[in-house]
Short mmCIF file of C-alpha atoms in Angstrom, two decimals:
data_model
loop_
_atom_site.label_atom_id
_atom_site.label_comp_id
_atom_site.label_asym_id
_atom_site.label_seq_id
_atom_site.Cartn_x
_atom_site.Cartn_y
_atom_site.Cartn_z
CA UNK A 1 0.00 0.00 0.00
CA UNK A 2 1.23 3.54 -1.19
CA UNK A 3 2.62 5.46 2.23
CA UNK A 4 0.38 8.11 3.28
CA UNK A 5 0.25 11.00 6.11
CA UNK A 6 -2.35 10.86 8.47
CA UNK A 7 -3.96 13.93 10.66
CA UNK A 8 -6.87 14.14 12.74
CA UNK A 9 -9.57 17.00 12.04
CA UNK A 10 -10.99 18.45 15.19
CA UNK A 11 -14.40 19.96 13.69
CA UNK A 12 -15.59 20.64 10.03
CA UNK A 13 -13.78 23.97 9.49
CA UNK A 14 -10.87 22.89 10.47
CA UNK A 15 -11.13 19.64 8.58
CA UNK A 16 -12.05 21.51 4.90
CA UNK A 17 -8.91 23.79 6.09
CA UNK A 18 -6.93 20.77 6.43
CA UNK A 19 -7.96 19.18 2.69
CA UNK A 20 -7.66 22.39 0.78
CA UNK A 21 -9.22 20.72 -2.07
CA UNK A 22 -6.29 18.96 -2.41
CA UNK A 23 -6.38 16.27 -5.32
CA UNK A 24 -3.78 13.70 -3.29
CA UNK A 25 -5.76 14.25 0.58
CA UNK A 26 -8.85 12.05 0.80
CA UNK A 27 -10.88 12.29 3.86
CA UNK A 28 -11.79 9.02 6.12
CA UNK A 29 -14.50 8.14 8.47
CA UNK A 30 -15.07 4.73 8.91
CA UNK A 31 -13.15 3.89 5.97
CA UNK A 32 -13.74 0.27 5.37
CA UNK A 33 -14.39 1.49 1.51
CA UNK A 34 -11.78 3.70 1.22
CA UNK A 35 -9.46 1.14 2.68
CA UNK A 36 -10.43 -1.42 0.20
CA UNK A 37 -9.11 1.09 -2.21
CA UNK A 38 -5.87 1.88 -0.88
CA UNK A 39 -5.11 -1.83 -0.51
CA UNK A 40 -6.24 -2.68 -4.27
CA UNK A 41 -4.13 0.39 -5.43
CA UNK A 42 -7.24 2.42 -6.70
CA UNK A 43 -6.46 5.25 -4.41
CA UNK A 44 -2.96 6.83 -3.66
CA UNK A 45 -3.51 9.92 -1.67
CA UNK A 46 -0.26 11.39 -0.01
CA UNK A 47 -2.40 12.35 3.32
CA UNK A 48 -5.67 11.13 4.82
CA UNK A 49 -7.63 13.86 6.99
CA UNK A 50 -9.24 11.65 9.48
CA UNK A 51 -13.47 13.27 10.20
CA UNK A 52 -14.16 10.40 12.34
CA UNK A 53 -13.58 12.85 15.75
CA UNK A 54 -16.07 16.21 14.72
CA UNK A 55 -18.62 15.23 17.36
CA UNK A 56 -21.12 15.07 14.67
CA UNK A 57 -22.38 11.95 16.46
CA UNK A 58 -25.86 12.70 17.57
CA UNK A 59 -29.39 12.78 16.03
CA UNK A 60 -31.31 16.05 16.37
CA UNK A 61 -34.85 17.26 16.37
CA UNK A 62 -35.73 20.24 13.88
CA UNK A 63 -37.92 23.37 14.20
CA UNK A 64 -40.12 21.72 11.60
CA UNK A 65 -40.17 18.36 12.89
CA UNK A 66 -37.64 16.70 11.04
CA UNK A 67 -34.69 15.24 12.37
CA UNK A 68 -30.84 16.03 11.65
CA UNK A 69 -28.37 13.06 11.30
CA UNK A 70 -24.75 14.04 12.03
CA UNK A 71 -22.25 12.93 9.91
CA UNK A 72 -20.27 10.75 12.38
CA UNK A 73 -23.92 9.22 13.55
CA UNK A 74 -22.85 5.15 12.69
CA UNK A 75 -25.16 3.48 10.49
CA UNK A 76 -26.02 0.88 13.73
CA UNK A 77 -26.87 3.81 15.90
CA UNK A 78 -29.07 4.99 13.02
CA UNK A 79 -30.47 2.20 12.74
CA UNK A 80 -31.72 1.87 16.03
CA UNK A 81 -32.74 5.31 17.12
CA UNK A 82 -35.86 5.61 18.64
CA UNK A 83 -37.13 8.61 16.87
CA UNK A 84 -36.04 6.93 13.10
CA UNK A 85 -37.36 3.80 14.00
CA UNK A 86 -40.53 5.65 14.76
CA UNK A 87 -40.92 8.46 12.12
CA UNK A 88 -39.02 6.88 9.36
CA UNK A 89 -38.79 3.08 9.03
CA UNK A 90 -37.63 3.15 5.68
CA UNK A 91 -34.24 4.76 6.75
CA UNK A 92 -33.97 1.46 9.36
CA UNK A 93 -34.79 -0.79 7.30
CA UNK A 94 -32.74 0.14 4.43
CA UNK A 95 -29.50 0.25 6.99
CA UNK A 96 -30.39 -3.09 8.21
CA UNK A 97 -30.36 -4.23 4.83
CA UNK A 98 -26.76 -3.29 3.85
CA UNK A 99 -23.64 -4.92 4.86
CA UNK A 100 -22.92 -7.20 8.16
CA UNK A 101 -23.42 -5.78 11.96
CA UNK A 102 -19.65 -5.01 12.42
CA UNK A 103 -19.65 -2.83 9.41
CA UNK A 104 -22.41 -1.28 10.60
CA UNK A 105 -20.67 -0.26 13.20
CA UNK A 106 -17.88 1.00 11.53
CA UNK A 107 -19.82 2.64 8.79
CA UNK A 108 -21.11 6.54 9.07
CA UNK A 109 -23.86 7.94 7.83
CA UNK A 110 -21.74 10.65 5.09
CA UNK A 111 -18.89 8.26 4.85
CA UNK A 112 -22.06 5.75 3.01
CA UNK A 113 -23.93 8.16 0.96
CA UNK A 114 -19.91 8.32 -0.74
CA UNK A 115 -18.88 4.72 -1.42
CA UNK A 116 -18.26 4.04 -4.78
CA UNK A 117 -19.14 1.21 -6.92
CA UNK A 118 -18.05 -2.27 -6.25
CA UNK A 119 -17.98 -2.76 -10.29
CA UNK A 120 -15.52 -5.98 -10.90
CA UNK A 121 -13.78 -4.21 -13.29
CA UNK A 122 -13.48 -0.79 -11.58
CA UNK A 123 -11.66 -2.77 -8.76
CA UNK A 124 -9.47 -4.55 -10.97
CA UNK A 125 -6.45 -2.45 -12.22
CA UNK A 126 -5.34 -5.04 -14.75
CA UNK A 127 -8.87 -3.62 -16.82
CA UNK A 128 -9.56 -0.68 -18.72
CA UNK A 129 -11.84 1.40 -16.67
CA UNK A 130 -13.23 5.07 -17.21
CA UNK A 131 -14.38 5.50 -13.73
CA UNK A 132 -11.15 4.43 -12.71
CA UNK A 133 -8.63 5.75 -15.57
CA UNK A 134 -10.73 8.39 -17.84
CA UNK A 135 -10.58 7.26 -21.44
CA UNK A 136 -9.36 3.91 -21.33
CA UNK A 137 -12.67 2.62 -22.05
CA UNK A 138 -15.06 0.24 -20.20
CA UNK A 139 -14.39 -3.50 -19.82
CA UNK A 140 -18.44 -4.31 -18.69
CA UNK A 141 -20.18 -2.82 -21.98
CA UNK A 142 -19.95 -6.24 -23.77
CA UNK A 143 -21.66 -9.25 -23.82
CA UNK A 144 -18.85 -11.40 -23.28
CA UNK A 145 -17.84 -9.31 -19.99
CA UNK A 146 -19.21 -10.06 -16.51
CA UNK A 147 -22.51 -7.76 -16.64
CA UNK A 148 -25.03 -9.38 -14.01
CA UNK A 149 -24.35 -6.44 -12.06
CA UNK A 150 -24.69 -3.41 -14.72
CA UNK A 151 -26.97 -0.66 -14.37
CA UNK A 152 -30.02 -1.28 -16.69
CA UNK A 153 -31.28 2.95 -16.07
CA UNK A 154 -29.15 5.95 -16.56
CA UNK A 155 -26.48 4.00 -18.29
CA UNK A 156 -23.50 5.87 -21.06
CA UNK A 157 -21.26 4.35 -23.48
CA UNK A 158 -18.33 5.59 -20.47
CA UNK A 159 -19.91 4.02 -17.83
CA UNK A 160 -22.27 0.93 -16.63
CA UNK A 161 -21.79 0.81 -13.03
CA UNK A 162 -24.17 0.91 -10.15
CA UNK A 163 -24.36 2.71 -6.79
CA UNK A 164 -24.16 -0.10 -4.41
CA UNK A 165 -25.77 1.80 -1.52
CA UNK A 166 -28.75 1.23 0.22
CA UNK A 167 -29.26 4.46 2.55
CA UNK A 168 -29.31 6.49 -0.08
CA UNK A 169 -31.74 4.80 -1.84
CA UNK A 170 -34.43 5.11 1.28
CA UNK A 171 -32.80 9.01 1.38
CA UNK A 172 -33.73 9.50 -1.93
CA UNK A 173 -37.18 8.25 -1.55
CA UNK A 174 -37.65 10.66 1.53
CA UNK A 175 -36.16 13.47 -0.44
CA UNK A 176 -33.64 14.01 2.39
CA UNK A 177 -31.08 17.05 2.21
CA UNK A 178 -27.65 16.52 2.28
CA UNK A 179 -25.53 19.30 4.44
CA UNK A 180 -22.39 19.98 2.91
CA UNK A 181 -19.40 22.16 4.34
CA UNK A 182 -17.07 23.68 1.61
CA UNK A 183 -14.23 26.16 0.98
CA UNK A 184 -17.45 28.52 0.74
CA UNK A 185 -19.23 27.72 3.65
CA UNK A 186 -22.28 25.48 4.37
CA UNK A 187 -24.92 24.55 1.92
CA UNK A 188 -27.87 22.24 1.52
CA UNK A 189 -28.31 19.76 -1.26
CA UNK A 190 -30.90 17.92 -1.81
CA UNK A 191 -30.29 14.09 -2.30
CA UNK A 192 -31.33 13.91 -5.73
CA UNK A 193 -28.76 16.15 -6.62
CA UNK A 194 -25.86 13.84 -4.26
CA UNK A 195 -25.08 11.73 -7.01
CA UNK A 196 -24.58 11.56 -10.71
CA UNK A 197 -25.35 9.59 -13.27
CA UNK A 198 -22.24 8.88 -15.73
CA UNK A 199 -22.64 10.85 -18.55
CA UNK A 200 -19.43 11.27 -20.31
CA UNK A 201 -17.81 11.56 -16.25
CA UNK A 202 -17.74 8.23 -14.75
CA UNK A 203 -15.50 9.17 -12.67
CA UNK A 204 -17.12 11.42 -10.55
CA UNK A 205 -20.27 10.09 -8.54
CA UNK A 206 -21.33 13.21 -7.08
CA UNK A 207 -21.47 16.92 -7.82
CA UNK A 208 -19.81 17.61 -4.64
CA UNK A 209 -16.12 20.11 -5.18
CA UNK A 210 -12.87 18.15 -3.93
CA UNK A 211 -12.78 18.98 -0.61
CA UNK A 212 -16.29 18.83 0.20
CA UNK A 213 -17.50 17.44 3.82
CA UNK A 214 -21.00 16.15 4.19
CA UNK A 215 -22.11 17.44 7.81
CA UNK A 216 -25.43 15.86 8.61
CA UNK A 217 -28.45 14.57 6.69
CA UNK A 218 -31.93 16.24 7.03
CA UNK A 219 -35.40 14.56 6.75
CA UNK A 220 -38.75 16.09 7.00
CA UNK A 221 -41.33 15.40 9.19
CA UNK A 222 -42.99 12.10 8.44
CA UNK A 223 -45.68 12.06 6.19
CA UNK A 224 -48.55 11.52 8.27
CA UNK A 225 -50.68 7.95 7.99
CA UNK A 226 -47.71 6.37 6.18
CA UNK A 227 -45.97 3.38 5.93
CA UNK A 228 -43.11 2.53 4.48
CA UNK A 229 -40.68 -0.45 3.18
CA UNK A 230 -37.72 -1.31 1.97
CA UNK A 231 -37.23 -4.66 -0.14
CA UNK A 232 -33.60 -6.17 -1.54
CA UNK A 233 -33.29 -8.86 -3.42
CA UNK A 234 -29.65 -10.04 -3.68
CA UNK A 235 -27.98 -13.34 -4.06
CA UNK A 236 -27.72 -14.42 -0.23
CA UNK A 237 -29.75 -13.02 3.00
CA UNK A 238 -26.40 -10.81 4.09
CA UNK A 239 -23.00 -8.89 3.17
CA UNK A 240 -24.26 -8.60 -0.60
CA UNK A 241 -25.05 -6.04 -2.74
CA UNK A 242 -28.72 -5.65 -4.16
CA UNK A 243 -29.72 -6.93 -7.68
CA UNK A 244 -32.35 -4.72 -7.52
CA UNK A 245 -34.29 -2.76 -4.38
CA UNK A 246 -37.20 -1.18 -3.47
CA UNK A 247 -37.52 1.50 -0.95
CA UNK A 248 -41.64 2.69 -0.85
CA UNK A 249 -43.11 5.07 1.23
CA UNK A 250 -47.18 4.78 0.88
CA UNK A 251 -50.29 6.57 1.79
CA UNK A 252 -53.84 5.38 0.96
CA UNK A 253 -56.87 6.40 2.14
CA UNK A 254 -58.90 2.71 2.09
CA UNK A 255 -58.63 1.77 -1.51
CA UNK A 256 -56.98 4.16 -3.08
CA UNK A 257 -53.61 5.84 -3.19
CA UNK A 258 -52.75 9.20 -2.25
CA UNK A 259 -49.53 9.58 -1.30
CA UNK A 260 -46.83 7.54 -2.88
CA UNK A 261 -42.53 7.74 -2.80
CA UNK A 262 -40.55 5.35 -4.49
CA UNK A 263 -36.85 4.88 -5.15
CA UNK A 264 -35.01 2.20 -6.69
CA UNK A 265 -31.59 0.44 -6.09
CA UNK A 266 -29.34 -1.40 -8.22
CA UNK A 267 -30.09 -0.12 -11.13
CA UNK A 268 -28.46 2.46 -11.53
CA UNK A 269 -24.89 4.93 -11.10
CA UNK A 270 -27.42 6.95 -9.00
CA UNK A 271 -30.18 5.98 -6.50
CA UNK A 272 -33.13 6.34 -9.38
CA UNK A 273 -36.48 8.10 -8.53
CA UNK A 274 -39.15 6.75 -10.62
CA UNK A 275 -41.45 9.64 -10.64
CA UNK A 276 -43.42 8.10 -13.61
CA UNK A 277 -44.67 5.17 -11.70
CA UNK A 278 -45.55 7.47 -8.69
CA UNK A 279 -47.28 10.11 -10.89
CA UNK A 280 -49.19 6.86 -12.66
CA UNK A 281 -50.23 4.91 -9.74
CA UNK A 282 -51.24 8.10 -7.30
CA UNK A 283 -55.27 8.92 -7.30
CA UNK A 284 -55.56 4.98 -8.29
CA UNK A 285 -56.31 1.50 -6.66
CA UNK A 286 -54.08 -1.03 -5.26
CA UNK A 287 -53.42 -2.72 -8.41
CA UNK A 288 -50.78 -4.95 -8.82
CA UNK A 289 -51.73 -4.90 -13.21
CA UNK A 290 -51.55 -1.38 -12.85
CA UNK A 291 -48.13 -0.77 -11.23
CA UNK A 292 -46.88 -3.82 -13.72
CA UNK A 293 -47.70 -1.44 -16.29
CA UNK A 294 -46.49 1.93 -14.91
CA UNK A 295 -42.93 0.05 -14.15
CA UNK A 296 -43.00 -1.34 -18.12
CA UNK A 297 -43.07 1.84 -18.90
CA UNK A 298 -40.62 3.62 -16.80
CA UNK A 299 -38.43 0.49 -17.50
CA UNK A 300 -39.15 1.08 -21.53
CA UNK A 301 -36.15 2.88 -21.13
CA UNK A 302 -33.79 0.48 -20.11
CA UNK A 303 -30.80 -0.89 -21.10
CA UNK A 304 -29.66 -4.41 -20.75
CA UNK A 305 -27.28 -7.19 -21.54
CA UNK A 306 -27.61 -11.02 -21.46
CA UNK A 307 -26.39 -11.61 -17.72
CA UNK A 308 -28.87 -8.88 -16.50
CA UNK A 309 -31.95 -8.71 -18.50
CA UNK A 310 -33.29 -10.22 -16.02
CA UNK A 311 -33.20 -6.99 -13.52
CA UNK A 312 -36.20 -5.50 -15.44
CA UNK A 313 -39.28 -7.80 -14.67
CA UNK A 314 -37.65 -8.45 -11.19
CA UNK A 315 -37.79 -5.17 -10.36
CA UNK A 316 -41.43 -4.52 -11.19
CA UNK A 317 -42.41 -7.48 -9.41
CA UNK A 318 -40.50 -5.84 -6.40
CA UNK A 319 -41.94 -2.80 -6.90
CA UNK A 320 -45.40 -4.46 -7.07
CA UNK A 321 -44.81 -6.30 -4.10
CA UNK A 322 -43.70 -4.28 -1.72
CA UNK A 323 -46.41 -1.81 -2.40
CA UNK A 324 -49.26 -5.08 -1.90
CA UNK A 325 -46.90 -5.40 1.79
CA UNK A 326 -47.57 -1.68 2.34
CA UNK A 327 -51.05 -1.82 1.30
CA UNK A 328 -51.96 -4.26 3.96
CA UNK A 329 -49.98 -2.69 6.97
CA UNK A 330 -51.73 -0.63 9.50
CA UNK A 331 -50.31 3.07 9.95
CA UNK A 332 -47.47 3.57 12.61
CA UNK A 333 -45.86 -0.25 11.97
CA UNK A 334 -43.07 -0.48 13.78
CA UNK A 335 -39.47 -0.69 11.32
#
């Protein structure tokens, strides 16, 4: 592993002071993704600016209602919290979902919203990557390569990876806001503008500047008589990454839908919002025909190969099914 400096930020001014927007100083948290990277060679920065130690531990109330997650608040800790596990299941379940208990422990709530993509062929330096190496072209576009795990929505001719996340996928369903501190102060972005889809830029995930330092994560008030869900379907029950998920937030008022949020995971470089579906299925029935449709045709869009064509009816069916759960679950269910 490349030699680096290490040095220990003592709160977020002092830790964007300390990066400078440096291209060889990477910040670290818990670090069990960045770590992967310095050991497989994918990262070389000359110093590491440890954000582990801000005090940005603790889970707030807001004057609205909401709640504010600090940065440093582990994804266990979040998963557990009274007041999420109360007002927004989705975020629970979602967290519960991902990884194995001690890397939930390890893992912080900004340090996941950044992990990058566990593509094969991204973590393989012997490849051509883009996201890795800009330009050199990408090794999973083909039909002969490994694809079972390519995007199927959002995809580019640079770029076929997924995000491999599942809190940001229930963020993005809550349209949470994401507090950044920068060179220019504090600002608030909203999730769905976190993370990027390739484009012709693989290589950068997010529109956050170099230097950047995600603070804490904001969610509204819950959305009164929902419930919510989160559904991943991966290859075993834990520690793997899903081939498709569902995180659904729903609202209905006997038999018919009012209020409904959807995201989807998997499928994309980006968690992807399928506002379509929503905008279809809202003012409607229960219907498991009718959100079979509505997903066909947000789906019409997709792009597959022969090891992952399979990701398009499976994720309608998950999207029909967790909305049927949802549909039959009183108000206020526990996470």
């Amino acid at each position: 592993m490349n030699p680096f400096a290490y040095e220990r930020a003592t709160d977020p001014a002092d830790a964007v002071a300390r990066h400078g927007g440096d291209p060889d100083v990477a910040y670290v948290d818990g670090g069990s993704n960045l770590l992967d990277h310095l050991k497989l060679g994918i990262r070389t920065p000359s110093r590491l600016v440890d954000v582990g130690h801000l005090g940005l531990d603790e889970i707030t109330p807001t004057q609205d209602g909401g709640l504010r997650i600090g940065t440093n608040v582990r994804n266990s800790d979040l998963a557990a919290h009274p007041a999420i596990r109360r007002d927004h299941p989705l975020v629970a379940r979602a967290l519960l979902a991902g990884a194995s208990g001690q890397l939930r422990h390890q893992a912080s709530t900004g340090g996941n919203l950044l992990q990058r993509t566990r593509c094969v062929y991204f973590q393989d330096l012997t490849t051509p990557c883009n996201k890795r190496e800009p330009g050199t072209g990408c090794s999973a576009d083909h039909d002969e390569a490994r694809t079972r795990e390519n995007a199927v929505l959002g995809t580019s001719e640079h770029c076929v990876a997924v995000h491999p996340g599942d809190l940001a996928v229930a963020l993005r369903a809550l349209d949470a806001v994401v507090v950044v501190r920068g060179t220019g102060g504090e600002r608030r972005v909203p999730i769905g503008e976190l993370h990027r889809l390739p484009g012709d830029r693989p290589d950068l995930d997010t529109t956050l500047e170099h230097g950047d330092l995600i603070t804490a994560v904001e969610l509204a008030p819950p959305t009164p008589g929902a419930v919510a869900t989160y559904v991943k379907v991966r290859d075993r029950a834990s520690y793997a990454f899903a081939l498709v998920s569902v995180a659904a937030e729903l609202v209905t008022d006997g038999e018919t839908i009012s209020h409904l949020r959807l995201a989807w995971g998997g499928v994309a470089h980006a968690p992807w919002r399928p506002t379509g579906v929503e905008t279809a299925l809202v003012g409607g029935p229960v219907d498991t025909d009718a959100v079979l449709a509505a997903c066909e045709e947000e789906l019409g869009q997709a792009r597959t190969w022969p090891g992952n064509a399979f990701k398009v009816p499976l994720l309608a069916r998950t999207t029909a099914h967790a909305i049927e759960q949802l549909a039959t679950r009183p108000a206020g269910a526990a996470a």
